[in-house]
Amino acid sequence: MPAPPLHSLFESNDHIAVIDGTREHSFFGIQLSARVLAGRLMRLNLQPGDRVAGLLPNSAQAVVAFLAAARAGHSYLPLNTGLKTPELETMFRKCRVQAVLCSAATASAMPDSGAEIIPVDEVLADTGANPPAAKEVDLDPDREFVCLSTSGSTGEPRIVARTAGAVDANARHVKAGLDISADDRFLSVVPFWHANGFSNCMLTPLFSGASIITLNRFLPRSMLEAILEHKPTVVVGSPFVFQALAQVIEPLSDLRHVRAWISSGAAIPEALDARLRELRIEVRQLYGSSETGTVSISSGAHTRMGNVGKPLDGVRVRIIDDDGREVPQGQPGHVQVSGAALYREYIGEPGEDASITGDGFYRMGDLGWQDLEGDLYLTGRSDALINVSGVKVDPLEVQQVLSSMPEVRQSLVFGAKDRNGLEMIKALLVAEGEISTEEVLRYCRDRLAEYKLPRTIEFVDEIPQDLMGKTPRSLLEN
Amino acid sequence: MNAPDETRAAILQLMAERLRLEDKALEHLRANGRLDDVTAADSILIVELVLALEERFDIRFEPDDIDADLICDLDRLTAFVSAARPGS
C-alpha cells in the first residue's frame, strides 16, 4: 500500500532540519516543537480543516508553525510579515482564519478579527509544556493543506487552496527535478510566505529530509558569508538577489559546493547572467506559480534568454493561440499548465473560475513557446501585473488605494524598469490642489505593504488615454 | 563643515544618485531627513542603499543593525555611518 502523501514531512531523526543563525535544529527537535505547538492549537477546539495563519520571518519557528498546523489538522496560510492591518483584515476575513501563529513582538499588532493569536516563541519557551501524544496526521490527499496568497488582476489579493495531494505532487516533481536527497542543504532568502519560498525552499527540502539554512533578512554580504560557512548545495533567490550577490562575490571564491543556483520570479537579465557566469555561477531559472506549483527548471547551460527548461515529470504544458487552439512547437502563444499539483480553488471566490479551462488547464498569464526538444521559453506577460523582484503586484490594487485619496483625481500605476533592468512600481497622479509625495506615501503606507508602494510618483496634468479609456503601453514606456 | 555634516552630505548625494531623486525630493530629504517621505522604502531599496553605503564609506552592515527606520532616518543613518567608518 503506498505511503500517504507528505508522510515524510513528519518523520523524526537526528539529521539537521534547520540551521537558524547559529542554532542547529534536528528533525527530532523540530517535530517535538511542532507537537507542543500543535497541542496548543488543539486546545482551541477548532474544527478539522479550519485555517490557521502564520506570520513569521524565515526561521525554525516558521517551520515549526507550519508543521504544527498540519499536525493539528488545519490548513496553513503563511502571510507576509510586512502586511498592514487593512491587508491582514482582508486576508483573515476572506479565509475565515481561526488562529494566527506569530511572534510575541507582533502579536499586539494583529487585527481584531476574532482569531486566536498565539505567540509561537512564548509557547515554545515554556519548558514545562508537555507535547501531546503523537497522533496520526490527517494526510487525506483531498484535504485542504495549505493556502497561498497570490496576486490577481482584480484589485484584491487572491488566495489559492492546495490539497495535500497537490502539495505532495509538487514536492515530488521538484525533488525529482533537482534530484534532492537528505544530503542537500538549501539556502534561500525567498520568504516562506511566498509560494516559491514555501513550497520549494521549505516544504520540499523537509519532505526530502534535506536541511534548510534560514536567513530572516537579505543582506548580500551576510548571505555570502552564510554560503561560505554552511556550504549549501542549493541556493535559491530572485534576479535582484543575484544582482546584489554578484556585487560582493570575489572572482576567486570557491563556491563549488553549490550544485544548483536557482532563480525564480522573473527572468535574469542577460547582462547579469553574463556577469554571474564570469563568477562561475550558472543560474537555473525556476518557473511556476502559486496555482500550479513548479512547472519547470532550466538546466543552466548557456541557452537562449527566456529559457525556463522542460516541464517537470508530471507537469503538462501547452501553448494556446488567441482562439484557444494548441499551436505547433516553435510558435508563440499563451502558456497553460495542468497536472496533479494544480490548486483546487481561489478562496472566497464562488462561481466559475475563469483561470481554468474546461479540460483542466490553468492559464498562467504568460506568453511563450516550446522548442522541438520541449524546452519552454517565456516572452512576456499577457496581463498587467508588476513583477517586483519576483513578487507580483496588482497595479489595480495600488491604484484603488491612490484613487481613494480625496486629493487624487486620477491615478495610473504601472511597472517601469530601473537602471538594472528590474521592474519597479511607478505612479502617475492627477491631483486636486496641492498634495505632496510624502502625503501620498504616508497614506499608502497605512494601507499597503511597503513592496506595493510606488518607488516613483510623478504628478501630471493629465493621464493620456485612448478611446477605450486605457493608457497605451507605448506611452507608458516613453 | 564638520565630519558628521560631511557624512550627511555624502549620504544625501549617494541617495540622490542611486535613487535618481528629483530636486524637489532631494530638497525635502535635506530639510526633513526622512527618505520614506519621498520614495517607497522596500527591501530592495534597503539592500541597494546598504551596498552603496558599504562601498562608499568602507563600512559593514550586519543583519541585526538593519531596520527600515535606520535607512530612512537620515540623522540615525549619519550617526551609524560616522561611528562605523574606519578611523572613527
Short mmCIF file of C-alpha atoms in Angstrom, two decimals, chain A residues 101-449:
data_model
loop_
_atom_site.label_atom_id
_atom_site.label_comp_id
_atom_site.label_asym_id
_atom_site.label_seq_id
_atom_site.Cartn_x
_atom_site.Cartn_y
_atom_site.Cartn_z
CA LEU A 101 0.78 31.90 14.77
CA CYS A 102 3.11 34.86 15.15
CA SER A 103 5.88 36.19 17.36
CA ALA A 104 5.27 37.80 20.75
CA ALA A 105 6.63 41.07 19.35
CA THR A 106 3.97 41.26 16.64
CA ALA A 107 1.03 39.74 18.50
CA SER A 108 -0.33 43.12 19.63
CA ALA A 109 -0.34 44.41 16.04
CA MET A 110 -2.72 41.72 14.80
CA PRO A 111 -6.16 42.99 13.74
CA ASP A 112 -9.08 42.27 15.99
CA SER A 113 -10.70 39.64 13.81
CA GLY A 114 -11.79 37.12 16.40
CA ALA A 115 -8.90 34.80 15.54
CA GLU A 116 -6.89 33.41 18.44
CA ILE A 117 -3.42 34.99 18.49
CA ILE A 118 -0.70 32.55 19.53
CA PRO A 119 2.85 33.84 20.11
CA VAL A 120 4.93 30.90 18.95
CA ASP A 121 8.10 31.94 20.78
CA GLU A 122 6.24 32.11 24.11
CA VAL A 123 4.63 28.69 23.62
CA LEU A 124 7.95 27.08 22.74
CA ALA A 125 9.79 28.85 25.56
CA ASP A 126 7.53 27.17 28.11
CA THR A 127 9.85 24.34 29.02
CA GLY A 128 7.16 22.88 31.23
CA ALA A 129 4.88 22.24 28.26
CA ASN A 130 4.42 18.59 27.50
CA PRO A 131 3.72 17.69 23.93
CA PRO A 132 0.53 15.71 23.44
CA ALA A 133 0.95 12.09 22.49
CA ALA A 134 1.87 11.86 18.84
CA LYS A 135 -1.24 11.18 16.84
CA GLU A 136 -1.62 10.25 13.26
CA VAL A 137 -1.62 13.26 10.99
CA ASP A 138 -4.53 13.53 8.59
CA LEU A 139 -2.94 13.13 5.19
CA ASP A 140 -6.07 12.61 3.14
CA PRO A 141 -4.94 13.72 -0.33
CA ASP A 142 -8.15 15.69 -0.81
CA ARG A 143 -7.76 17.61 2.43
CA GLU A 144 -7.03 21.32 2.09
CA PHE A 145 -3.46 21.51 3.34
CA VAL A 146 -2.17 24.98 2.61
CA CYS A 147 -3.37 28.34 1.29
CA LEU A 148 -1.01 30.62 -0.56
CA SER A 149 -1.55 34.25 -1.41
CA THR A 150 -1.05 35.41 -4.94
CA SER A 151 -1.74 38.50 -6.98
CA GLY A 152 -4.81 38.73 -9.11
CA SER A 153 -5.71 41.49 -11.50
CA THR A 154 -8.89 42.45 -9.68
CA GLY A 155 -7.57 44.89 -7.13
CA GLU A 156 -7.68 42.41 -4.27
CA PRO A 157 -5.16 39.72 -3.31
CA ARG A 158 -6.22 36.18 -4.10
CA ILE A 159 -5.62 33.07 -2.02
CA VAL A 160 -5.27 29.65 -3.58
CA ALA A 161 -6.20 26.48 -1.70
CA ARG A 162 -3.97 23.49 -2.33
CA THR A 163 -4.74 19.97 -1.21
CA ALA A 164 -2.33 17.57 0.47
CA GLY A 165 -2.30 15.62 -2.77
CA ALA A 166 -1.34 18.67 -4.82
CA VAL A 167 1.34 19.75 -2.35
CA ASP A 168 2.72 16.21 -2.35
CA ALA A 169 2.77 16.16 -6.17
CA ASN A 170 4.71 19.42 -6.32
CA ALA A 171 7.22 18.20 -3.74
CA ARG A 172 7.76 15.01 -5.74
CA HIS A 173 8.13 16.91 -9.01
CA VAL A 174 10.75 19.27 -7.60
CA LYS A 175 12.55 16.53 -5.63
CA ALA A 176 12.92 14.52 -8.82
CA GLY A 177 13.67 17.57 -10.98
CA LEU A 178 16.55 18.68 -8.76
CA ASP A 179 17.46 15.17 -7.56
CA ILE A 180 17.16 16.31 -3.93
CA SER A 181 18.35 13.99 -1.20
CA ALA A 182 18.84 14.16 2.56
CA ASP A 183 22.44 15.19 1.85
CA ASP A 184 21.30 18.51 0.40
CA ARG A 185 21.36 21.83 2.23
CA PHE A 186 19.07 24.58 0.97
CA LEU A 187 19.81 28.25 1.48
CA SER A 188 17.15 30.64 0.34
CA VAL A 189 16.19 34.21 1.05
CA VAL A 190 12.86 33.78 -0.68
CA PRO A 191 10.28 34.41 2.07
CA PHE A 192 8.38 31.38 3.30
CA TRP A 193 5.09 33.25 2.75
CA HIS A 194 5.81 33.32 -0.97
CA ALA A 195 4.69 30.28 -2.98
CA ASN A 196 8.22 29.51 -4.17
CA GLY A 197 9.68 30.08 -0.71
CA PHE A 198 7.06 27.94 0.99
CA SER A 199 6.83 25.06 -1.48
CA ASN A 200 10.35 24.80 -2.85
CA CYS A 201 12.59 26.29 -0.18
CA MET A 202 10.88 25.00 2.94
CA LEU A 203 8.44 22.17 2.29
CA THR A 204 10.30 20.26 -0.44
CA PRO A 205 13.61 20.13 1.49
CA LEU A 206 11.74 18.94 4.61
CA PHE A 207 9.87 16.40 2.50
CA SER A 208 13.19 15.14 1.16
CA GLY A 209 14.94 15.02 4.55
CA ALA A 210 17.29 17.82 3.50
CA SER A 211 18.47 20.72 5.67
CA ILE A 212 17.28 24.33 5.44
CA ILE A 213 19.51 27.30 6.24
CA THR A 214 17.32 30.26 7.12
CA LEU A 215 18.15 33.93 6.83
CA ASN A 216 15.46 36.23 8.15
CA ARG A 217 16.82 39.23 6.30
CA PHE A 218 18.64 39.50 3.00
CA LEU A 219 21.91 41.38 3.05
CA PRO A 220 24.31 40.35 0.27
CA ARG A 221 27.48 40.05 2.36
CA SER A 222 25.71 38.17 5.13
CA MET A 223 24.19 35.79 2.62
CA LEU A 224 27.59 35.22 1.04
CA GLU A 225 29.07 34.52 4.48
CA ALA A 226 26.30 32.02 5.16
CA ILE A 227 27.03 30.35 1.81
CA LEU A 228 30.73 30.06 2.63
CA GLU A 229 30.14 28.95 6.24
CA HIS A 230 27.26 26.49 5.91
CA LYS A 231 28.12 25.28 2.41
CA PRO A 232 24.62 24.83 0.99
CA THR A 233 24.26 22.62 -2.04
CA VAL A 234 21.25 24.55 -3.37
CA VAL A 235 20.89 28.35 -3.27
CA VAL A 236 17.59 29.96 -4.22
CA GLY A 237 16.96 33.62 -4.92
CA SER A 238 15.48 36.09 -7.35
CA PRO A 239 17.16 38.19 -10.06
CA PHE A 240 17.52 41.01 -7.54
CA VAL A 241 19.22 38.70 -5.03
CA PHE A 242 21.69 37.50 -7.65
CA GLN A 243 22.24 41.07 -8.83
CA ALA A 244 23.23 42.06 -5.30
CA LEU A 245 25.29 38.91 -4.68
CA ALA A 246 27.25 39.50 -7.88
CA GLN A 247 28.44 42.79 -6.40
CA VAL A 248 30.01 41.15 -3.36
CA ILE A 249 31.30 37.79 -4.59
CA GLU A 250 35.05 37.79 -5.12
CA PRO A 251 36.02 36.31 -8.51
CA LEU A 252 38.11 33.52 -6.98
CA SER A 253 35.59 32.48 -4.30
CA ASP A 254 35.28 28.71 -4.02
CA LEU A 255 31.57 28.05 -4.38
CA ARG A 256 31.82 24.58 -5.89
CA HIS A 257 29.79 23.07 -3.05
CA VAL A 258 26.72 24.75 -4.55
CA ARG A 259 25.47 22.32 -7.17
CA ALA A 260 22.35 24.32 -8.06
CA TRP A 261 21.83 28.10 -8.14
CA ILE A 262 18.12 28.70 -8.67
CA SER A 263 16.43 31.95 -9.61
CA SER A 264 12.70 32.43 -9.74
CA GLY A 265 10.06 35.09 -10.01
CA ALA A 266 11.35 36.86 -13.08
CA ALA A 267 13.86 36.39 -15.87
CA ILE A 268 17.53 37.06 -15.17
CA PRO A 269 18.64 39.98 -17.38
CA GLU A 270 21.21 38.97 -19.99
CA ALA A 271 23.95 41.24 -18.61
CA LEU A 272 23.50 39.78 -15.11
CA ASP A 273 23.61 36.24 -16.48
CA ALA A 274 26.90 37.03 -18.20
CA ARG A 275 28.36 38.55 -15.03
CA LEU A 276 27.34 35.51 -12.97
CA ARG A 277 28.95 33.15 -15.49
CA GLU A 278 32.19 35.11 -15.09
CA LEU A 279 31.92 34.20 -11.40
CA ARG A 280 31.33 30.56 -12.45
CA ILE A 281 27.72 30.70 -11.33
CA GLU A 282 25.26 29.11 -13.73
CA VAL A 283 21.80 30.14 -12.61
CA ARG A 284 18.88 27.84 -13.35
CA GLN A 285 15.54 29.51 -13.90
CA LEU A 286 12.61 28.09 -12.00
CA TYR A 287 9.15 28.73 -13.40
CA GLY A 288 5.87 28.21 -11.63
CA SER A 289 3.04 29.87 -9.78
CA SER A 290 1.02 29.67 -6.57
CA GLU A 291 -1.70 27.97 -8.58
CA THR A 292 0.38 25.30 -10.32
CA GLY A 293 3.41 24.75 -8.17
CA THR A 294 6.70 24.47 -10.03
CA VAL A 295 6.29 23.94 -13.75
CA SER A 296 9.89 23.71 -14.94
CA ILE A 297 13.52 24.32 -14.00
CA SER A 298 16.08 25.12 -16.68
CA SER A 299 19.35 23.23 -16.90
CA GLY A 300 21.52 26.33 -16.50
CA ALA A 301 23.60 25.54 -19.56
CA HIS A 302 24.08 28.57 -21.73
CA THR A 303 20.88 28.81 -23.76
CA ARG A 304 18.71 31.46 -25.27
CA MET A 305 17.30 34.00 -22.86
CA GLY A 306 13.79 33.25 -21.69
CA ASN A 307 14.52 29.53 -21.40
CA VAL A 308 12.89 28.02 -18.31
CA GLY A 309 13.57 24.40 -19.15
CA LYS A 310 11.43 21.37 -19.86
CA PRO A 311 8.28 20.79 -17.82
CA LEU A 312 8.99 18.59 -14.80
CA ASP A 313 7.80 15.00 -14.97
CA GLY A 314 4.12 15.01 -14.10
CA VAL A 315 3.54 18.56 -15.37
CA ARG A 316 1.86 19.16 -18.71
CA VAL A 317 2.38 22.41 -20.62
CA ARG A 318 0.66 23.56 -23.78
CA ILE A 319 0.75 26.77 -25.81
CA ILE A 320 -2.54 28.15 -26.99
CA ASP A 321 -3.38 30.82 -29.54
CA ASP A 322 -5.93 33.58 -29.00
CA ASP A 323 -8.69 31.29 -30.26
CA GLY A 324 -7.90 28.58 -27.75
CA ARG A 325 -6.21 26.22 -30.19
CA GLU A 326 -2.97 24.47 -29.33
CA VAL A 327 -0.16 25.73 -31.54
CA PRO A 328 2.69 23.67 -33.02
CA GLN A 329 6.04 23.64 -31.24
CA GLY A 330 8.06 26.69 -32.10
CA GLN A 331 5.08 29.01 -32.33
CA PRO A 332 4.23 31.55 -29.63
CA GLY A 333 1.06 31.76 -27.63
CA HIS A 334 -0.43 31.66 -24.15
CA VAL A 335 1.10 29.23 -21.67
CA GLN A 336 -1.26 26.79 -19.95
CA VAL A 337 -0.38 24.16 -17.35
CA SER A 338 -2.05 21.10 -15.88
CA GLY A 339 -1.06 18.30 -13.52
CA ALA A 340 -1.60 16.85 -10.08
CA ALA A 341 -0.05 19.88 -8.36
CA LEU A 342 -2.78 22.24 -9.52
CA TYR A 343 -4.67 24.27 -6.94
CA ARG A 344 -8.23 23.43 -6.01
CA GLU A 345 -9.87 26.85 -5.84
CA TYR A 346 -9.49 30.53 -5.07
CA ILE A 347 -10.78 31.04 -1.56
CA GLY A 348 -13.72 33.38 -1.19
CA GLU A 349 -14.45 33.48 -4.94
CA PRO A 350 -17.56 31.45 -5.60
CA GLY A 351 -18.70 30.77 -9.11
CA GLU A 352 -16.85 29.68 -12.17
CA ASP A 353 -13.07 30.01 -12.12
CA ALA A 354 -12.11 31.75 -15.34
CA SER A 355 -8.45 30.85 -14.83
CA ILE A 356 -9.09 27.14 -15.51
CA THR A 357 -10.07 25.82 -18.94
CA GLY A 358 -12.80 23.30 -19.43
CA ASP A 359 -10.25 20.49 -19.66
CA GLY A 360 -8.37 21.43 -16.50
CA PHE A 361 -5.51 23.64 -17.67
CA TYR A 362 -4.54 26.74 -15.75
CA ARG A 363 -3.96 29.95 -17.70
CA MET A 364 -0.58 31.19 -16.49
CA GLY A 365 -0.91 34.70 -17.85
CA ASP A 366 2.44 34.24 -19.57
CA LEU A 367 3.32 34.28 -23.25
CA GLY A 368 5.82 31.80 -24.57
CA TRP A 369 6.72 28.96 -26.89
CA GLN A 370 8.26 25.50 -26.79
CA ASP A 371 11.11 24.29 -28.96
CA LEU A 372 11.31 20.88 -30.60
CA GLU A 373 13.12 19.47 -27.56
CA GLY A 374 10.27 20.62 -25.33
CA ASP A 375 12.10 23.50 -23.62
CA LEU A 376 9.78 26.32 -22.66
CA TYR A 377 10.67 29.94 -23.43
CA LEU A 378 8.82 32.86 -21.86
CA THR A 379 8.42 36.07 -23.83
CA GLY A 380 6.22 38.25 -21.60
CA ARG A 381 3.02 38.62 -19.61
CA SER A 382 -0.44 38.82 -21.07
CA ASP A 383 -1.72 40.66 -18.01
CA ALA A 384 -0.62 43.88 -16.30
CA LEU A 385 0.88 42.51 -13.08
CA ILE A 386 4.08 44.26 -12.00
CA ASN A 387 6.91 41.94 -11.08
CA VAL A 388 8.84 43.45 -8.18
CA SER A 389 11.81 41.15 -7.71
CA GLY A 390 9.71 38.04 -8.15
CA VAL A 391 6.70 39.22 -6.19
CA LYS A 392 3.72 40.12 -8.36
CA VAL A 393 1.90 43.32 -7.56
CA ASP A 394 -1.52 44.11 -8.93
CA PRO A 395 -1.36 47.71 -10.17
CA LEU A 396 -5.10 47.93 -9.80
CA GLU A 397 -4.85 47.28 -6.06
CA VAL A 398 -2.35 50.13 -5.68
CA GLN A 399 -4.36 52.35 -7.99
CA GLN A 400 -7.51 51.82 -5.96
CA VAL A 401 -5.75 52.93 -2.80
CA LEU A 402 -4.34 56.00 -4.55
CA SER A 403 -7.67 56.90 -6.07
CA SER A 404 -9.32 56.66 -2.66
CA MET A 405 -7.33 59.72 -1.57
CA PRO A 406 -9.65 62.74 -1.70
CA GLU A 407 -6.85 64.82 -3.16
CA VAL A 408 -6.24 62.44 -6.09
CA ARG A 409 -8.49 62.91 -9.10
CA GLN A 410 -6.92 60.22 -11.25
CA SER A 411 -4.11 57.72 -10.90
CA LEU A 412 -2.25 55.22 -13.01
CA VAL A 413 0.12 52.58 -11.68
CA PHE A 414 2.46 50.56 -13.88
CA GLY A 415 5.81 48.85 -13.97
CA ALA A 416 8.91 50.69 -15.12
CA LYS A 417 12.43 49.33 -15.47
CA ASP A 418 15.12 50.62 -13.13
CA ARG A 419 18.76 51.15 -14.12
CA ASN A 420 19.47 47.44 -13.61
CA GLY A 421 16.62 46.37 -15.88
CA LEU A 422 14.47 45.19 -12.95
CA GLU A 423 10.84 46.24 -12.71
CA MET A 424 9.74 48.87 -10.19
CA ILE A 425 6.37 50.45 -9.45
CA LYS A 426 5.67 53.88 -10.83
CA ALA A 427 2.58 56.01 -10.31
CA LEU A 428 1.21 58.95 -12.24
CA LEU A 429 -1.18 61.17 -10.29
CA VAL A 430 -3.51 63.93 -11.29
CA ALA A 431 -4.07 65.86 -8.08
CA GLU A 432 -6.85 68.12 -6.89
CA GLY A 433 -4.95 71.00 -5.37
CA GLU A 434 -1.69 70.70 -3.52
CA ILE A 435 -0.52 67.35 -2.28
CA SER A 436 2.99 66.12 -1.64
CA THR A 437 4.74 62.85 -2.37
CA GLU A 438 5.21 62.28 1.34
CA GLU A 439 1.49 62.65 1.99
CA VAL A 440 0.74 60.12 -0.75
CA LEU A 441 3.29 57.65 0.54
CA ARG A 442 2.09 58.06 4.11
CA TYR A 443 -1.49 57.36 3.03
CA CYS A 444 -0.46 54.29 1.04
CA ARG A 445 1.85 53.07 3.78
CA ASP A 446 -1.09 52.83 6.20
CA ARG A 447 -2.92 50.58 3.76
CA LEU A 448 -0.36 48.61 1.76
CA ALA A 449 2.75 46.56 2.41
#
